[in-house]
Tab-separated table of C-alpha atoms and ligand atoms in Angstrom:
chain	number	residue	atom	x	y	z
A	1	MET	CA	-27.082	6.748	28.636
A	2	SER	CA	-23.530	7.520	26.782
A	3	THR	CA	-21.046	3.918	26.398
A	4	ARG	CA	-17.299	6.263	26.763
A	5	GLN	CA	-14.005	4.874	25.721
A	6	LEU	CA	-10.999	5.701	26.412
A	7	TYR	CA	-8.029	4.967	24.493
A	8	PHE	CA	-4.780	4.913	26.207
A	9	ILE	CA	-1.074	4.957	26.666
A	10	SER	CA	0.004	4.547	30.925
A	11	GLY	CA	2.087	7.889	32.195
A	12	SER	CA	1.386	9.677	28.866
A	13	PRO	CA	0.550	13.695	30.040
A	14	PRO	CA	-1.834	14.083	26.851
A	15	CYS	CA	-3.617	10.302	27.931
A	16	TRP	CA	-4.289	12.377	31.566
A	17	SER	CA	-4.942	15.389	30.777
A	18	ALA	CA	-6.888	13.789	28.680
A	19	MET	CA	-8.388	11.736	31.277
A	20	LEU	CA	-8.537	13.785	34.109
A	21	ALA	CA	-10.563	16.131	32.189
A	22	LEU	CA	-12.906	12.710	32.534
A	23	ALA	CA	-13.007	12.956	35.520
A	24	VAL	CA	-13.730	16.406	36.684
A	25	LYS	CA	-16.687	16.297	33.880
A	26	GLY	CA	-18.195	12.896	35.995
A	27	LEU	CA	-18.096	10.567	33.730
A	28	SER	CA	-17.621	7.023	33.837
A	29	TYR	CA	-15.974	5.282	30.708
A	30	GLU	CA	-13.910	1.994	30.286
A	31	PRO	CA	-9.891	2.774	29.843
A	32	LYS	CA	-7.975	0.731	26.779
A	33	ARG	CA	-4.392	1.121	27.653
A	34	LEU	CA	-2.723	0.063	24.590
A	35	ASP	CA	1.538	-1.742	25.851
A	36	ASN	CA	3.978	1.324	24.674
A	37	ALA	CA	6.296	-1.365	24.752
A	38	LYS	CA	4.434	-3.592	22.746
A	39	ARG	CA	3.566	-0.984	20.427
A	40	GLU	CA	-0.156	-1.291	20.060
A	41	GLN	CA	-1.223	1.633	18.661
A	42	LYS	CA	0.872	0.990	15.763
A	43	ALA	CA	-1.632	-2.245	15.185
A	44	PRO	CA	-3.586	-2.280	12.269
A	45	GLU	CA	-7.301	-2.708	15.416
A	46	PHE	CA	-6.240	0.621	16.625
A	47	LEU	CA	-4.620	2.598	13.753
A	48	ALA	CA	-7.705	1.991	12.264
A	49	ILE	CA	-8.940	4.441	14.556
A	50	ASN	CA	-6.643	7.240	14.192
A	51	PRO	CA	-4.629	6.905	11.432
A	52	ARG	CA	-1.543	8.031	13.310
A	53	GLY	CA	-1.516	5.925	15.902
A	54	HIS	CA	-1.983	8.255	18.560
A	55	VAL	CA	-3.264	8.274	21.362
A	56	PRO	CA	-5.571	9.309	23.798
A	57	VAL	CA	-8.815	8.219	22.090
A	58	LEU	CA	-12.214	8.501	22.808
A	59	ILE	CA	-14.803	7.472	21.653
A	60	GLU	CA	-18.159	7.876	22.830
A	61	ASP	CA	-21.120	6.492	21.454
A	62	ASP	CA	-21.112	6.820	17.811
A	63	THR	CA	-18.419	9.821	17.983
A	64	THR	CA	-14.557	8.566	17.780
A	65	VAL	CA	-12.078	12.310	19.072
A	66	CYS	CA	-8.466	11.625	18.033
A	67	GLU	CA	-6.354	14.541	19.844
A	68	THR	CA	-5.533	16.075	23.534
A	69	PHE	CA	-6.953	19.044	23.219
A	70	ALA	CA	-10.119	17.802	20.763
A	71	VAL	CA	-10.824	15.350	23.330
A	72	LEU	CA	-11.114	18.567	25.509
A	73	ALA	CA	-13.072	20.507	23.272
A	74	PHE	CA	-15.309	17.926	23.218
A	75	LEU	CA	-16.564	16.841	26.473
A	76	ASP	CA	-16.243	19.761	27.581
A	77	ALA	CA	-19.287	21.441	25.163
A	78	ALA	CA	-20.564	17.346	25.955
A	79	HIS	CA	-20.953	17.630	29.264
A	80	ASP	CA	-22.108	19.942	32.028
A	81	THR	CA	-19.111	20.891	34.852
A	82	PRO	CA	-20.868	19.214	37.700
A	83	ASN	CA	-22.441	21.411	40.666
A	84	GLY	CA	-22.554	24.366	39.113
A	85	ALA	CA	-18.400	24.401	38.497
A	86	PRO	CA	-17.997	26.287	34.928
A	87	PRO	CA	-16.770	24.993	31.828
A	88	LEU	CA	-13.577	23.367	31.140
A	89	PHE	CA	-13.026	26.561	28.633
A	90	GLY	CA	-14.661	28.815	30.682
A	91	GLU	CA	-17.876	31.236	29.928
A	92	THR	CA	-16.648	34.663	28.827
A	93	PRO	CA	-14.274	35.613	26.099
A	94	GLU	CA	-11.881	37.267	28.963
A	95	GLN	CA	-12.243	33.773	30.932
A	96	THR	CA	-10.669	31.447	27.026
A	97	ALA	CA	-8.420	33.979	26.203
A	98	ARG	CA	-7.104	32.521	28.924
A	99	ILE	CA	-7.363	29.920	29.525
A	100	TRP	CA	-6.098	29.405	25.610
A	101	GLN	CA	-3.155	31.871	26.739
A	102	SER	CA	-2.511	29.575	29.600
A	103	ILE	CA	-2.472	26.318	27.861
A	104	SER	CA	-0.832	27.646	24.806
A	105	GLU	CA	2.670	28.917	27.484
A	106	SER	CA	2.997	25.303	28.147
A	107	GLU	CA	2.331	23.659	24.587
A	108	SER	CA	5.279	25.997	24.198
A	109	SER	CA	8.043	25.832	26.513
A	110	LEU	CA	7.085	22.952	29.294
A	111	ARG	CA	5.499	20.367	26.547
A	112	ASP	CA	8.603	19.844	24.358
A	113	GLN	CA	11.556	20.631	27.356
A	114	ILE	CA	10.605	18.336	29.635
A	115	GLY	CA	9.857	15.749	27.139
A	116	ASP	CA	14.022	16.476	26.624
A	117	ILE	CA	14.782	16.346	30.229
A	118	SER	CA	12.155	13.000	31.240
A	119	ARG	CA	13.457	10.728	28.056
A	120	PRO	CA	16.455	9.959	28.586
A	121	LEU	CA	16.413	10.350	32.357
A	122	PHE	CA	13.626	7.171	31.977
A	123	ARG	CA	16.102	5.852	29.798
A	124	GLY	CA	19.335	5.258	32.836
A	125	LYS	CA	20.989	8.554	29.882
A	126	GLY	CA	21.095	11.391	32.080
A	127	ALA	CA	25.066	11.303	31.711
A	128	GLU	CA	25.148	11.199	27.771
A	129	PHE	CA	22.567	13.250	26.980
A	130	ALA	CA	24.012	16.082	30.390
A	131	ASP	CA	23.843	19.440	27.711
A	132	GLN	CA	20.422	18.238	26.459
A	133	ILE	CA	19.096	18.121	30.109
A	134	THR	CA	20.690	20.949	31.162
A	135	SER	CA	19.493	24.098	29.071
A	136	ASN	CA	16.009	22.282	28.305
A	137	ALA	CA	16.271	22.954	32.586
A	138	GLU	CA	18.169	26.071	32.238
A	139	LYS	CA	14.295	26.714	30.516
A	140	VAL	CA	11.747	24.696	32.736
A	141	LEU	CA	12.867	26.509	35.747
A	142	ALA	CA	12.138	30.220	34.175
A	143	GLU	CA	9.018	28.711	32.701
A	144	LEU	CA	8.300	27.595	36.211
A	145	SER	CA	9.131	30.981	37.825
A	146	LEU	CA	6.550	32.792	35.511
A	147	LEU	CA	3.442	29.925	37.574
A	148	GLU	CA	4.889	30.608	40.570
A	149	ALA	CA	4.333	34.385	40.268
A	150	ARG	CA	0.731	33.451	38.824
A	151	LEU	CA	-0.613	31.723	41.172
A	152	GLU	CA	0.227	33.784	43.620
A	153	SER	CA	-3.278	35.678	42.760
A	154	ASP	CA	-5.342	32.996	41.670
A	155	PRO	CA	-5.194	29.150	43.048
A	156	PHE	CA	-6.003	27.928	39.260
A	157	LEU	CA	-3.545	28.614	35.944
A	158	ALA	CA	-6.387	30.903	35.028
A	159	GLY	CA	-7.862	32.212	37.442
A	160	ASP	CA	-10.226	31.187	40.342
A	161	ALA	CA	-11.496	28.350	38.909
A	162	LEU	CA	-9.912	24.660	37.222
A	163	SER	CA	-10.062	24.905	33.427
A	164	ALA	CA	-8.071	22.937	30.496
A	165	ALA	CA	-5.028	24.689	31.491
A	166	ASP	CA	-3.968	23.177	34.683
A	167	LEU	CA	-5.364	19.734	33.198
A	168	ILE	CA	-3.313	20.857	30.315
A	169	ALA	CA	-0.265	21.312	32.368
A	170	TYR	CA	-0.328	19.101	35.804
A	171	PRO	CA	0.775	16.108	33.711
A	172	LEU	CA	3.958	17.967	32.635
A	173	LEU	CA	4.541	19.284	36.196
A	174	MET	CA	4.397	15.040	36.972
A	175	GLN	CA	6.030	14.213	34.224
A	176	LEU	CA	9.432	16.384	35.407
A	177	GLY	CA	8.739	15.500	38.962
A	178	ARG	CA	8.997	11.750	38.499
A	179	ALA	CA	12.424	12.447	35.990
A	180	ALA	CA	13.512	14.567	39.084
A	181	ASP	CA	13.359	11.735	41.256
A	182	ARG	CA	15.357	9.388	39.434
A	183	GLU	CA	18.990	9.043	41.821
A	184	GLU	CA	20.398	10.077	37.984
A	185	ALA	CA	18.467	13.147	38.064
A	186	LYS	CA	20.418	14.609	41.513
A	187	ALA	CA	23.120	16.328	38.874
A	188	PHE	CA	20.861	18.137	37.595
A	189	ASP	CA	18.707	20.860	38.421
A	190	LEU	CA	15.403	20.532	37.682
A	191	ALA	CA	13.959	22.116	40.865
A	192	TYR	CA	13.403	18.847	42.972
A	193	PRO	CA	11.846	18.367	45.834
A	194	LEU	CA	9.022	20.392	43.819
A	195	PRO	CA	7.561	22.641	47.516
A	196	ASP	CA	11.348	23.391	48.694
A	197	HIS	CA	11.040	25.054	45.274
A	198	PHE	CA	7.778	25.966	44.553
A	199	THR	CA	6.025	26.938	46.765
A	200	ARG	CA	2.297	28.278	45.311
A	201	ILE	CA	2.896	25.636	42.043
A	202	SER	CA	3.524	22.711	44.801
A	203	GLN	CA	0.047	23.864	46.532
A	204	TRP	CA	-1.433	23.892	43.517
A	205	THR	CA	-1.199	20.304	42.142
A	206	ASP	CA	-2.011	19.433	46.117
A	207	ARG	CA	-5.654	21.163	44.506
A	208	ILE	CA	-5.357	19.230	40.778
A	209	ALA	CA	-4.055	16.354	43.585
A	210	ALA	CA	-7.526	17.061	45.870
A	211	LEU	CA	-10.157	16.794	42.795
A	212	PRO	CA	-13.107	13.995	43.023
A	213	GLY	CA	-12.265	11.232	40.440
A	214	TYR	CA	-7.601	12.171	39.936
A	215	ASP	CA	-7.408	7.901	41.641
A	216	THR	CA	-9.198	6.918	38.378
A	217	ALA	CA	-6.799	9.076	36.073
A	218	TYR	CA	-3.431	8.384	38.228
A	219	PRO	CA	-0.491	6.831	35.320
A	220	PRO	CA	-1.460	2.966	36.372
A	221	HIS	CA	1.708	2.120	36.524
A	222	TRP	CA	3.095	4.620	38.273
A	223	LYS	CA	0.873	3.180	41.966
B	1	LIG	N1	-0.686	15.455	19.536
B	1	LIG	C1	-0.931	14.563	20.621
B	1	LIG	C2	0.437	13.819	20.769
B	1	LIG	C3	-0.328	13.119	21.371
B	1	LIG	C4	0.505	12.417	21.403
B	1	LIG	O1	1.790	12.545	21.611
B	1	LIG	N2	0.683	11.001	22.055
B	1	LIG	C5	1.771	9.737	22.685
B	1	LIG	C6	1.743	9.211	23.446
B	1	LIG	S1	2.153	10.707	25.218
B	1	LIG	C7	1.803	9.092	21.590
B	1	LIG	O2	-0.108	8.084	20.483
B	1	LIG	N3	2.396	8.251	21.335
B	1	LIG	C8	2.489	6.900	20.501
B	1	LIG	C9	4.141	6.654	19.263
B	1	LIG	O3	3.876	7.594	19.184
B	1	LIG	O4	4.260	6.355	18.377
B	1	LIG	C10	-2.480	14.845	21.106
B	1	LIG	O5	-2.402	15.608	21.692
B	1	LIG	O6	-3.199	14.536	20.352
């Protein structure tokens, strides 16, 4: 029986992706929560594990894996997906390409843009960063329109099965939703509440939320 630990910061989208992958794979682990407010990820004990001081980090038996994509790839290569579900990175070259395409799109068109919207709103600095929020919101809404169109034909971002593409994009959209829920965010068009603006994306988020183990992956300080 393997031992497994996941170092994470609550609410971090990359960490949530790793935790969702563990949930989808049906793998138990010891959660090792680091406190960002205390900069625990920069403490010598953690820098000995990841000198960059970033989370997530997975330790399974003697293997230490840093970087979100590497964690997902390791879990996928090391463990079957339960109940005959396909691997997170696909079975065929075409599936693998679709999955990586979607992941790359999330990285280039959602991650930093949503970060630039949500960071000021979480810090109560919406007015100060209004131009930054507005310009990034336009980009994110354009990308969400493309995702909405994609989800017209498929239930998941890279086809008819859940994949790593969904596990990477989902926490980003949840981060946007949490930022959009702030009073200050009402001054901006952030497609909130989601079901009123993007029906299919909203149904897709419901599908992710129904995954077994979803609750264990949910950011503890959001509960
Ligand atoms: N490229 C890394 C980035 C991970 C990342 O940005 N982690 C953030 C949490 S969202 C972090 O560790 N921040 C702590 C810090 O930079 O001090 C990955 O994908 O794992």
